[in-house]
mmCIF file of C-alpha atoms in Angstrom:
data_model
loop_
_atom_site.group_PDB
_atom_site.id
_atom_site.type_symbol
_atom_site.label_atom_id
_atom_site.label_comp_id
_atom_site.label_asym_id
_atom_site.label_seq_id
_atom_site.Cartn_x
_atom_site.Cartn_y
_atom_site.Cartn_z
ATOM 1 C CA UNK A 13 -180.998 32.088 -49.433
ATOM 2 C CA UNK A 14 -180.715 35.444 -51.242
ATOM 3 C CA UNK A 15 -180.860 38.781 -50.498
ATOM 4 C CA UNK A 16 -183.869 40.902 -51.476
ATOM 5 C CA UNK A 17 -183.530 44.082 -53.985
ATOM 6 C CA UNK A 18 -184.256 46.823 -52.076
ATOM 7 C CA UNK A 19 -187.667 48.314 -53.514
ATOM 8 C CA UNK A 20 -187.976 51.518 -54.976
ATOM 9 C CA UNK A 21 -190.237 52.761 -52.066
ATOM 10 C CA UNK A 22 -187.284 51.943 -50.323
ATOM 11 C CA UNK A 23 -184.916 54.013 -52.219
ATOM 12 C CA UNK A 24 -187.340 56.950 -52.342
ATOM 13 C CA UNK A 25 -187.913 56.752 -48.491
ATOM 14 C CA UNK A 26 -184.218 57.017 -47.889
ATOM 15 C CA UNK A 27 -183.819 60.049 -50.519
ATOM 16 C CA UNK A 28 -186.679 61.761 -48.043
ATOM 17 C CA UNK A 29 -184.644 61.056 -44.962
ATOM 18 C CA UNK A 30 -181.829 62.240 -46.606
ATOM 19 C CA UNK A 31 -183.390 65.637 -47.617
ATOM 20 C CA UNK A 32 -184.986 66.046 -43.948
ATOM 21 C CA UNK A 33 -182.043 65.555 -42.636
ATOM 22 C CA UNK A 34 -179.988 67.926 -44.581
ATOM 23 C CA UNK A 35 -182.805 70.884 -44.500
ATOM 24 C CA UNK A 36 -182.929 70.495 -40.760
ATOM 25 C CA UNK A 37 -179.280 71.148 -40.523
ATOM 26 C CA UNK A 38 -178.701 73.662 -43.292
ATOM 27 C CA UNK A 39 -181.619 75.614 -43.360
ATOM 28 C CA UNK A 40 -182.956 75.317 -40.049
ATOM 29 C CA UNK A 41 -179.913 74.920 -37.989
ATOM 30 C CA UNK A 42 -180.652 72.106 -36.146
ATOM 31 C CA UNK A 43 -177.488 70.133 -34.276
ATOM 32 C CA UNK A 44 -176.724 66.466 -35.022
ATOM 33 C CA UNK A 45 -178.278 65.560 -31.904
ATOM 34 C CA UNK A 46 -181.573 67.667 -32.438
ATOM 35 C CA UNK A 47 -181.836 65.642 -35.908
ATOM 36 C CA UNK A 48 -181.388 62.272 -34.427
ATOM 37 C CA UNK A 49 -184.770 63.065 -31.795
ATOM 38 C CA UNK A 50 -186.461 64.404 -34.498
ATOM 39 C CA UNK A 51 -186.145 61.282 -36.825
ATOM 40 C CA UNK A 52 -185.551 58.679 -33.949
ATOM 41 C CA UNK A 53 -182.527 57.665 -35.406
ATOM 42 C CA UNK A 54 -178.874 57.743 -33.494
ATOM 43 C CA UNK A 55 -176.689 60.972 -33.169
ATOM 44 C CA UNK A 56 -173.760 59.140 -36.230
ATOM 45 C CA UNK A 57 -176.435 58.122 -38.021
ATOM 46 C CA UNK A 58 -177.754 61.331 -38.515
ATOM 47 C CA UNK A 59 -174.248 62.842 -39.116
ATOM 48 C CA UNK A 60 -173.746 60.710 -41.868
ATOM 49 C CA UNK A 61 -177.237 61.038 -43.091
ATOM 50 C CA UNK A 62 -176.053 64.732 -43.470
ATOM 51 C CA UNK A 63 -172.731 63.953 -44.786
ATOM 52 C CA UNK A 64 -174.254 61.892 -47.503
ATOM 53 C CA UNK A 65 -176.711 64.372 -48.534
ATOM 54 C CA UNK A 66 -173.919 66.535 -49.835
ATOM 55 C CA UNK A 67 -172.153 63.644 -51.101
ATOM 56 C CA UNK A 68 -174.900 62.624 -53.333
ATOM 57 C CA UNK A 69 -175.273 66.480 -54.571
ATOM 58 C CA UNK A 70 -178.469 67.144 -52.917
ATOM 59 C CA UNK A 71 -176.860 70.312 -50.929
ATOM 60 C CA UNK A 72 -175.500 73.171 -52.758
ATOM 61 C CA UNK A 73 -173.949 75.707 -50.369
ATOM 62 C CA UNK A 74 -173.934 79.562 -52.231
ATOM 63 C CA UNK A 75 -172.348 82.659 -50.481
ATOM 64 C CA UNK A 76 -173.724 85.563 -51.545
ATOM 65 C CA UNK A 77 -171.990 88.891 -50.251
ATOM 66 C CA UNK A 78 -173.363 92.503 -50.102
ATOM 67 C CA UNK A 79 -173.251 93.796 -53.731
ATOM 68 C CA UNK A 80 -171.372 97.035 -52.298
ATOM 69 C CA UNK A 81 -168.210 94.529 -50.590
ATOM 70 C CA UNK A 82 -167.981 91.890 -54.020
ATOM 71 C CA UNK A 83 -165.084 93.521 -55.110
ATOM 72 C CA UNK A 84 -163.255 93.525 -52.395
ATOM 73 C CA UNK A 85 -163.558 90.082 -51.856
ATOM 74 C CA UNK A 86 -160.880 87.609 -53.470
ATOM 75 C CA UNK A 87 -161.768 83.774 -51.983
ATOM 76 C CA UNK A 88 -160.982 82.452 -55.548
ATOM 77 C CA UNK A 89 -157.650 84.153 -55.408
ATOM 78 C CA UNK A 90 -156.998 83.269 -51.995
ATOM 79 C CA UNK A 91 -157.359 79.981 -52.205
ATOM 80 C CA UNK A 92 -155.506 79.551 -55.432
ATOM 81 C CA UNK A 93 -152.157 81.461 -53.581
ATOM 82 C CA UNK A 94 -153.022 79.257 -50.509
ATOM 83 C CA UNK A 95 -153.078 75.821 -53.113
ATOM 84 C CA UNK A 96 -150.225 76.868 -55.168
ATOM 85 C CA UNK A 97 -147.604 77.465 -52.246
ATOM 86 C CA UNK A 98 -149.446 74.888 -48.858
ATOM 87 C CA UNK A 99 -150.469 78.071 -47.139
ATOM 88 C CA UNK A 100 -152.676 78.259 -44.074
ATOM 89 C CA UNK A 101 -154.042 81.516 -45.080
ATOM 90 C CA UNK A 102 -153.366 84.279 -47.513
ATOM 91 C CA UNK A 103 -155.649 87.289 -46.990
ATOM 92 C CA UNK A 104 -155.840 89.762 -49.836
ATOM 93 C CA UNK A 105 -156.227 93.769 -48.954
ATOM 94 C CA UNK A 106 -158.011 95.672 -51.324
ATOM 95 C CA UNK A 107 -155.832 98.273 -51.588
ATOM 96 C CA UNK A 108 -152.639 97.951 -53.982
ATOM 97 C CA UNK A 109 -149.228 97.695 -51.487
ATOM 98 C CA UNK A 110 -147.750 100.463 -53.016
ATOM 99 C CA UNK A 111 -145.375 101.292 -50.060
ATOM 100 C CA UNK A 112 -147.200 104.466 -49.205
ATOM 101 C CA UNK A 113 -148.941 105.406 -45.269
ATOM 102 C CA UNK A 114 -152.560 104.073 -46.809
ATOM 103 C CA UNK A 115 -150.971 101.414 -48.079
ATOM 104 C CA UNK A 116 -149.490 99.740 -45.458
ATOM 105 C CA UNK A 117 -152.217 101.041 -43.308
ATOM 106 C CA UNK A 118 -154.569 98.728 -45.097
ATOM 107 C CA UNK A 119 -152.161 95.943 -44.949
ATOM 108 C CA UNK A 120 -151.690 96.677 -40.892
ATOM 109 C CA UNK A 121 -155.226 96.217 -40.219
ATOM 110 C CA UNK A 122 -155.887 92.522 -42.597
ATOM 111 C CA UNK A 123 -152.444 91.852 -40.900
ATOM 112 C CA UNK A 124 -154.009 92.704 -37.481
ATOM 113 C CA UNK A 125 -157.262 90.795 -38.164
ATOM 114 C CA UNK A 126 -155.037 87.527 -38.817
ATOM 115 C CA UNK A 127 -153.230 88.014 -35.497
ATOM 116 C CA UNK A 128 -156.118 88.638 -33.159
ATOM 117 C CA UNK A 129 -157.928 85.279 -34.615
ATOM 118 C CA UNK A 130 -154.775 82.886 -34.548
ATOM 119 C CA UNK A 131 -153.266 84.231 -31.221
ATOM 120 C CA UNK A 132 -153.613 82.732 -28.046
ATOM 121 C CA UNK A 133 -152.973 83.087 -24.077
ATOM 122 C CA UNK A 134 -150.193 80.886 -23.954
ATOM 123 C CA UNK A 135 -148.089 81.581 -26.851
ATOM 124 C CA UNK A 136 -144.964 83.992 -27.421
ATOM 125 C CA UNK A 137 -145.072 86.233 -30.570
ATOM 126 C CA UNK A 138 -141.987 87.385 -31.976
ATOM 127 C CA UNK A 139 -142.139 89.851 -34.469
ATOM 128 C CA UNK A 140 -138.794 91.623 -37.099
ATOM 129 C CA UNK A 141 -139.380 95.463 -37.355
ATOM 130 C CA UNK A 142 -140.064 97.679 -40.070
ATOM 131 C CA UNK A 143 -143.073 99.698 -41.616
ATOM 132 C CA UNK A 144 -145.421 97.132 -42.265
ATOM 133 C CA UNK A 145 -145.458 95.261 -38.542
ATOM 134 C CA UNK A 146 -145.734 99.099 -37.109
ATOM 135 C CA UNK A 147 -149.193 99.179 -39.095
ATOM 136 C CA UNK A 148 -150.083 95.713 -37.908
ATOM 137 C CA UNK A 149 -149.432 97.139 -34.042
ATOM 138 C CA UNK A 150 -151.381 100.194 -34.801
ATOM 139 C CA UNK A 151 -154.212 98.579 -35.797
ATOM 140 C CA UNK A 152 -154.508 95.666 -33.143
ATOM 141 C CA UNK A 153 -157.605 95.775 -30.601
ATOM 142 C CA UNK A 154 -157.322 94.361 -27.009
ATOM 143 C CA UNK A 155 -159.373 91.460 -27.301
ATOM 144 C CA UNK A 156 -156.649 88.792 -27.293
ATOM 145 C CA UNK A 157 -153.661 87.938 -25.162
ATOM 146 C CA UNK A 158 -150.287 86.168 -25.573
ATOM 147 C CA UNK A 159 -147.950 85.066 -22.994
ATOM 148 C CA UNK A 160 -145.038 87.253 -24.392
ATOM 149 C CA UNK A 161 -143.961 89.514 -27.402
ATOM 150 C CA UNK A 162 -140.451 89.664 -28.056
ATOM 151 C CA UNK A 163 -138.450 91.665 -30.732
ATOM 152 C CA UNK A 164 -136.762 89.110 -33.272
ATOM 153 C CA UNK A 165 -133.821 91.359 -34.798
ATOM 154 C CA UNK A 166 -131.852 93.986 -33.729
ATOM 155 C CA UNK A 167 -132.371 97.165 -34.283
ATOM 156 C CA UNK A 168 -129.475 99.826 -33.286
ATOM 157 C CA UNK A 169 -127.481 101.220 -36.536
ATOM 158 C CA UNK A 170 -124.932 104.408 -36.270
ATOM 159 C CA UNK A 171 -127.146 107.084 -37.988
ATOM 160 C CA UNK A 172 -130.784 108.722 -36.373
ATOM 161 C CA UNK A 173 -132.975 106.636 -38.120
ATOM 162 C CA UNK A 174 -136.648 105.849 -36.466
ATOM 163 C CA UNK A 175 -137.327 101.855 -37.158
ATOM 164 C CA UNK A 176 -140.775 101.911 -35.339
ATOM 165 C CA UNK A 177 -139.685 99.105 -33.059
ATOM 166 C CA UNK A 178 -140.277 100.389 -29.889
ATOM 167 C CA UNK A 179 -143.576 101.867 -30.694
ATOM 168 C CA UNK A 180 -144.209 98.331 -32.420
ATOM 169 C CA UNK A 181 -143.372 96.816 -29.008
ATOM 170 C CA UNK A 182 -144.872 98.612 -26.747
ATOM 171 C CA UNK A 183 -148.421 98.940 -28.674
ATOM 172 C CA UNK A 184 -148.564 95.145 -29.291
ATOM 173 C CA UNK A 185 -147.474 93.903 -25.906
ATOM 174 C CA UNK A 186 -149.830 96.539 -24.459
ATOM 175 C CA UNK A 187 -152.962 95.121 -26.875
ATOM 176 C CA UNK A 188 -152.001 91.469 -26.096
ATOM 177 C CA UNK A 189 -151.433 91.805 -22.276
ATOM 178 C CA UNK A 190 -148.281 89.929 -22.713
ATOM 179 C CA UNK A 191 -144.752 90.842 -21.205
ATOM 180 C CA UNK A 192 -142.592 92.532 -23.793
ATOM 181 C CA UNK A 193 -139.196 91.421 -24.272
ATOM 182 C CA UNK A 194 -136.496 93.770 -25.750
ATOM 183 C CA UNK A 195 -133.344 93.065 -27.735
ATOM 184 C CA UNK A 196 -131.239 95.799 -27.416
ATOM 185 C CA UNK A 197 -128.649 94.839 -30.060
ATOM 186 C CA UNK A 198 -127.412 96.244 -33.294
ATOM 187 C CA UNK A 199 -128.223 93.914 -36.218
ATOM 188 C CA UNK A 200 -124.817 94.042 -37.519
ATOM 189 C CA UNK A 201 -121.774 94.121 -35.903
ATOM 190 C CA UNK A 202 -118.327 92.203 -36.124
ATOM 191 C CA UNK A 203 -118.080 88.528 -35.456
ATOM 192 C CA UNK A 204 -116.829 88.698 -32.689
ATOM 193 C CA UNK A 205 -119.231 91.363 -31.190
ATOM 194 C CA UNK A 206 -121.746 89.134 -32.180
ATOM 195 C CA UNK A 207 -120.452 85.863 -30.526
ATOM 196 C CA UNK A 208 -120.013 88.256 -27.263
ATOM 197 C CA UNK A 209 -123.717 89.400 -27.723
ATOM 198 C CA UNK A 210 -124.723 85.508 -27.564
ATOM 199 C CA UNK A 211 -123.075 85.321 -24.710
ATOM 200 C CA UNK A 212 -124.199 87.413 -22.691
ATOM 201 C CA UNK A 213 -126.900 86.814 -20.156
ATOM 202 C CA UNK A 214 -129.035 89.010 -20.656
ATOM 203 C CA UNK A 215 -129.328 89.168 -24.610
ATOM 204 C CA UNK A 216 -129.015 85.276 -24.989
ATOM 205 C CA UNK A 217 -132.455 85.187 -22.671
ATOM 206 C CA UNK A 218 -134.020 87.659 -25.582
ATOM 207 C CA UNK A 219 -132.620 85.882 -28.389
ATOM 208 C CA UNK A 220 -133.600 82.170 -26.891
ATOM 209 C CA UNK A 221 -137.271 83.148 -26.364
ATOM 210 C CA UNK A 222 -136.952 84.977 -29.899
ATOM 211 C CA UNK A 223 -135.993 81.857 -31.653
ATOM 212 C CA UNK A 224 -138.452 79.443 -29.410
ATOM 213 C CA UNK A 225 -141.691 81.944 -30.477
ATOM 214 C CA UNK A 226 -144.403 79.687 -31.531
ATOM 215 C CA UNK A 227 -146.161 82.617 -33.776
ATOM 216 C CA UNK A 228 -144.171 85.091 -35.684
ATOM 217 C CA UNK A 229 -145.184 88.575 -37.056
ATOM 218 C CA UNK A 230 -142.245 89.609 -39.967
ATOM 219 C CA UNK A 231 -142.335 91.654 -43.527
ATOM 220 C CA UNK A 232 -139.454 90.930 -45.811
ATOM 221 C CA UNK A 233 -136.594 93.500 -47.198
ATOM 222 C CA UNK A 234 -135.843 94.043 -51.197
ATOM 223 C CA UNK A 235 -132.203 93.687 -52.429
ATOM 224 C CA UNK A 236 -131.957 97.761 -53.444
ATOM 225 C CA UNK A 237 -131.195 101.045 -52.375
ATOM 226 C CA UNK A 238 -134.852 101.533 -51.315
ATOM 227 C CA UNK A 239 -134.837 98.949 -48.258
ATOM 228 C CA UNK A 240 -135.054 100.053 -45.219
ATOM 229 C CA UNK A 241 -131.485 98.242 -44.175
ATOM 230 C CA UNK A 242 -130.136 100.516 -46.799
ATOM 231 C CA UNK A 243 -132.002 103.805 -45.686
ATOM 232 C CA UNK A 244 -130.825 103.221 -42.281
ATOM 233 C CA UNK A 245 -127.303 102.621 -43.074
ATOM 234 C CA UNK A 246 -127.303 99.042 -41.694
ATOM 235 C CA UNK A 247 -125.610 98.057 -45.101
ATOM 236 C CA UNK A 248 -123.857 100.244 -47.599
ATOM 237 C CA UNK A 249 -123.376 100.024 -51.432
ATOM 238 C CA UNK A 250 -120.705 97.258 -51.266
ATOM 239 C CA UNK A 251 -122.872 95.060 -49.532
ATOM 240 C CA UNK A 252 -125.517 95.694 -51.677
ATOM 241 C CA UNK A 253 -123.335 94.616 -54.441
ATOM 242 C CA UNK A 254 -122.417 90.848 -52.851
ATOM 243 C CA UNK A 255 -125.739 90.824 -52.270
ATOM 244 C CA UNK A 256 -126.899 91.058 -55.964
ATOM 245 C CA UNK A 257 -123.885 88.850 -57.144
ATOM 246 C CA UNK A 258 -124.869 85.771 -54.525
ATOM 247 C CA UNK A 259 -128.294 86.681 -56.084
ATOM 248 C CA UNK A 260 -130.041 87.579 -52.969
ATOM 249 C CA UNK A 261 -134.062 88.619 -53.344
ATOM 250 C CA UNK A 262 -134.699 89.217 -50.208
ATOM 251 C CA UNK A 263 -134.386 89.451 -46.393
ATOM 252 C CA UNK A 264 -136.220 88.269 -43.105
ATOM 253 C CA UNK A 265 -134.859 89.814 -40.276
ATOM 254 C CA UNK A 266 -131.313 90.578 -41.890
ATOM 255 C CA UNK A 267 -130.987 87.408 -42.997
ATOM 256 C CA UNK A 268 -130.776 86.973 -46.681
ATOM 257 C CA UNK A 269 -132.291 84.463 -48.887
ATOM 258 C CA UNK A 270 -132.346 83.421 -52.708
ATOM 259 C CA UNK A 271 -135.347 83.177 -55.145
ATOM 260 C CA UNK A 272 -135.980 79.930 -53.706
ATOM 261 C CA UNK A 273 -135.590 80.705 -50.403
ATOM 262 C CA UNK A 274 -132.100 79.387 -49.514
ATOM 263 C CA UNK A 275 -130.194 81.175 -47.457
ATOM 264 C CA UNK A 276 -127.210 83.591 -49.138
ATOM 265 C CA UNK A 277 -123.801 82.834 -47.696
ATOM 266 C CA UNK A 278 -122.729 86.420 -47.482
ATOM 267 C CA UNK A 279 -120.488 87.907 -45.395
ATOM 268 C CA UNK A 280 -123.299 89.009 -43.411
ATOM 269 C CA UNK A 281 -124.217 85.672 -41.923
ATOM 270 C CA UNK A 282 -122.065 85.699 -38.909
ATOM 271 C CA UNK A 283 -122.541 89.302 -38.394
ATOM 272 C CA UNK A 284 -125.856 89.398 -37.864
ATOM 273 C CA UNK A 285 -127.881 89.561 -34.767
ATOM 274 C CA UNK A 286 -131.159 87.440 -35.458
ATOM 275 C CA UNK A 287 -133.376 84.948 -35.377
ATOM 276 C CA UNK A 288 -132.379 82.268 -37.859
ATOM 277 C CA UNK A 289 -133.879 81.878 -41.052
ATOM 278 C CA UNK A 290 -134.310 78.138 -39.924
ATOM 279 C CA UNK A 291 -136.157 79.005 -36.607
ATOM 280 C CA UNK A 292 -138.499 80.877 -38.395
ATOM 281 C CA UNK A 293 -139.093 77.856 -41.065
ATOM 282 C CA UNK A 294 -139.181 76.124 -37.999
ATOM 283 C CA UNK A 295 -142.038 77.895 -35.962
ATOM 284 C CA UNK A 296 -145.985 76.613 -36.282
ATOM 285 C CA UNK A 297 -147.131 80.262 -37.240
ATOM 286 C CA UNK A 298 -145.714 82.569 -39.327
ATOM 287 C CA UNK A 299 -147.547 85.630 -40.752
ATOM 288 C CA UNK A 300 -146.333 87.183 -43.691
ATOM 289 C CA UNK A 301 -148.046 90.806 -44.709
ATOM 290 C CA UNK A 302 -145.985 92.961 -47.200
ATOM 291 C CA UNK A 303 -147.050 93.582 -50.743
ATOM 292 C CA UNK A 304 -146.333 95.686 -53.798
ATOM 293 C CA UNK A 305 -144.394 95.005 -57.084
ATOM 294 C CA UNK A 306 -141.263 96.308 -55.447
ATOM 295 C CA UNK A 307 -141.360 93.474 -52.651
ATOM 296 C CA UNK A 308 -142.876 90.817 -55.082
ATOM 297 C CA UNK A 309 -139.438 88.950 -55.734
ATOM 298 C CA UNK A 310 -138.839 89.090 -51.791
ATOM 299 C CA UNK A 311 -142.218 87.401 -50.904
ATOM 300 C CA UNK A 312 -142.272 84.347 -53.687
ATOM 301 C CA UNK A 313 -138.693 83.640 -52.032
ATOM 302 C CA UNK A 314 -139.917 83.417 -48.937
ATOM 303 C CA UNK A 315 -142.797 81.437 -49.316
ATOM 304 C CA UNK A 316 -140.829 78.892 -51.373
ATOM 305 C CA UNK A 317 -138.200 78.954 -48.807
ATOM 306 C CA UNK A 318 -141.620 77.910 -46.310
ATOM 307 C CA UNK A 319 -140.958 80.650 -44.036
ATOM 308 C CA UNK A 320 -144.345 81.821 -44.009
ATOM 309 C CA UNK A 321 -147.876 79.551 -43.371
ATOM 310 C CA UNK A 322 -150.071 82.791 -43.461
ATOM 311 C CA UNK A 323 -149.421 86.062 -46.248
ATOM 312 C CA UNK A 324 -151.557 88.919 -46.080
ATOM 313 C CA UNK A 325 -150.674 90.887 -49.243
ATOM 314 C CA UNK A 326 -152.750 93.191 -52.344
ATOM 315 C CA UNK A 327 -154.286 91.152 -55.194
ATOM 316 C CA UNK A 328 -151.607 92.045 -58.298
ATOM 317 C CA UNK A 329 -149.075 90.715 -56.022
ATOM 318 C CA UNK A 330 -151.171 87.441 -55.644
ATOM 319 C CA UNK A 331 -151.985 87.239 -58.988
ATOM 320 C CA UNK A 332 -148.078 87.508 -59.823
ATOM 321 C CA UNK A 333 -147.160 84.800 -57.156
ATOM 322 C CA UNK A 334 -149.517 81.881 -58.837
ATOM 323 C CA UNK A 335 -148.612 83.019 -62.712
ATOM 324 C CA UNK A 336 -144.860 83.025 -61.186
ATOM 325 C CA UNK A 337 -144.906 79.703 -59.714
ATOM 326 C CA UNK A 338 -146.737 78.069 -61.914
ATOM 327 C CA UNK A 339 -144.593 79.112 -65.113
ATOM 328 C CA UNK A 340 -141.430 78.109 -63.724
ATOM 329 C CA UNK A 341 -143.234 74.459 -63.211
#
């Protein structure tokens, strides 16, 4: 016994159901559920009905934005960054990251947008300091909450010199209704300072719930006279110099990595008072937001290296990442 060809009033009443279905749910914003009682058929059936619609090309989706926001809109770019490197989520400012208070400003506030959406009640945010998480803190609202917020490097250094980590602190623990947690530390000292520091009961508490932070705020530091570590005399001239020779790009909390995001084997390492480069690797979240030609070497380290799953950044700098990557392929 054979099967019967299905007719072509068959075909063309499917094509109809097919069309119903999908102009229900796209243009009329009906649920699955409200489709299935409107053409008597079950609530899968109508989901795949829908699904098969824009399978077969009968649905074309087009997002048209106000003509005065176009150009500051980058999905094309964004995407291409986020394909490129496995990224979550790269946001791109409009502004270019040129290091200056508007700059980072603008960077502080996408940065800010990323956190409120991806935090939640239950989770511990650890953040590195330095001019670009100060904007982010400035700029948060108090519409979400975290459990904790807890500062991931040290911070003390032997000259006056204003890191913006107790502001940073205090504003984003105060926005997220979360329990701040302070290391009060130097980031460099002697080995054996440092092993002491671990020790201790008090600073091993802030430097456990540092490393165990299941979302992570951080910017990254240039190897040149113009980082901040240098400016605040956390490393002098001679470091500098290992630094360049171990060809260093960058740093994340202290800690120094190479253009591919291996970390440098300086004589830093066991002087530092940090969160590992491998916690942060490590942890589910990790938001990225820096920017500018002079960081651009620092940031395509680090997301090589896979410490970051989110980067908020300026468009040249995005631009530069993808043409980087993908001529050294």
């Amino acid at each position: 016994m054979t099967t019967p060809s299905r007719t072509t009033a068959d075909t063309g009443h499917d094509l109809r159901l097919l069309v119903r279905a999908a102009t229900m749910y796209h243009l009329e914003g009906l649920t699955q559920a409200e489709i299935a009682t409107r053409l008597g058929v079950s609530r899968p059936t109508a989901g795949r009905l829908v699904a098969r619609a824009r399978a077969q090309g009968l649905v074309q989706v087009t997002v048209s934005a106000p003509s005065h926001l176009r150009s500051s809109i980058h999905t094309d770019v964004e995407r291409s960054v986020e394909e490129t490197f496995g990224l979550d989520e790269v946001l791109i400012i409009d502004e270019v990251a040129d290091g200056t208070a508007s700059a980072n400003a603008a960077l502080g506030r996408a940065g800010a947008s990323v956190l409120m959406r991806r935090i939640q009640p239950t989770d511990v945010l650890g953040f590195t300091w330095g001019p670009e998480q100060v904007a982010v803190a400035d700029a948060m609202a108090a519409t979400s909450s975290c459990r904790q917020v807890v500062q991931m490097d040290g911070s003390m250094t032997s000259v006056e010199y204003h890191t913006g980590v107790d502001h940073a602190l205090a504003r984003l623990s105060d926005r997220l209704h979360a329990r701040p947690i302070r290391l009060v530390a130097p980031l460099y000292a002697d080995p054996e300072t440092v092993a002491a520091l671990q020790r201790d009961s008090i600073l091993s508490q802030s430097l456990s719930a540092a490393r165990s932070a299941n979302v992570m705020l951080f910017g990254v530091g240039s190897v040149s006279t113009s980082t901040t570590l240098f400016e605040g005399a956390f490393i002098d001239a001679i470091v500098l110099d290992e630094l360049d020779e171990l060809e260093a790009v960058g740093e994340i909390g202290g800690r120094f990595y190479d253009d591919h995001g291996r970390a440098v084997g300086s004589t830093l390492v066991d002087r530092t008072v940090s969160v590992p480069l491998d916690s942060v690797r490590a942890c589910p979240t990790t938001i990225l937001v820096s920017g500018g030609e002079h960081r651009r070497d620092s940031i395509l380290g680090a997301i090589r290296g896979g410490y970051a799953t989110i980067l908020v950044t300026d468009l040249p700098t995005a631009e530069w990442l993808v043409a980087q990557q993908k001529g050294d392929l």
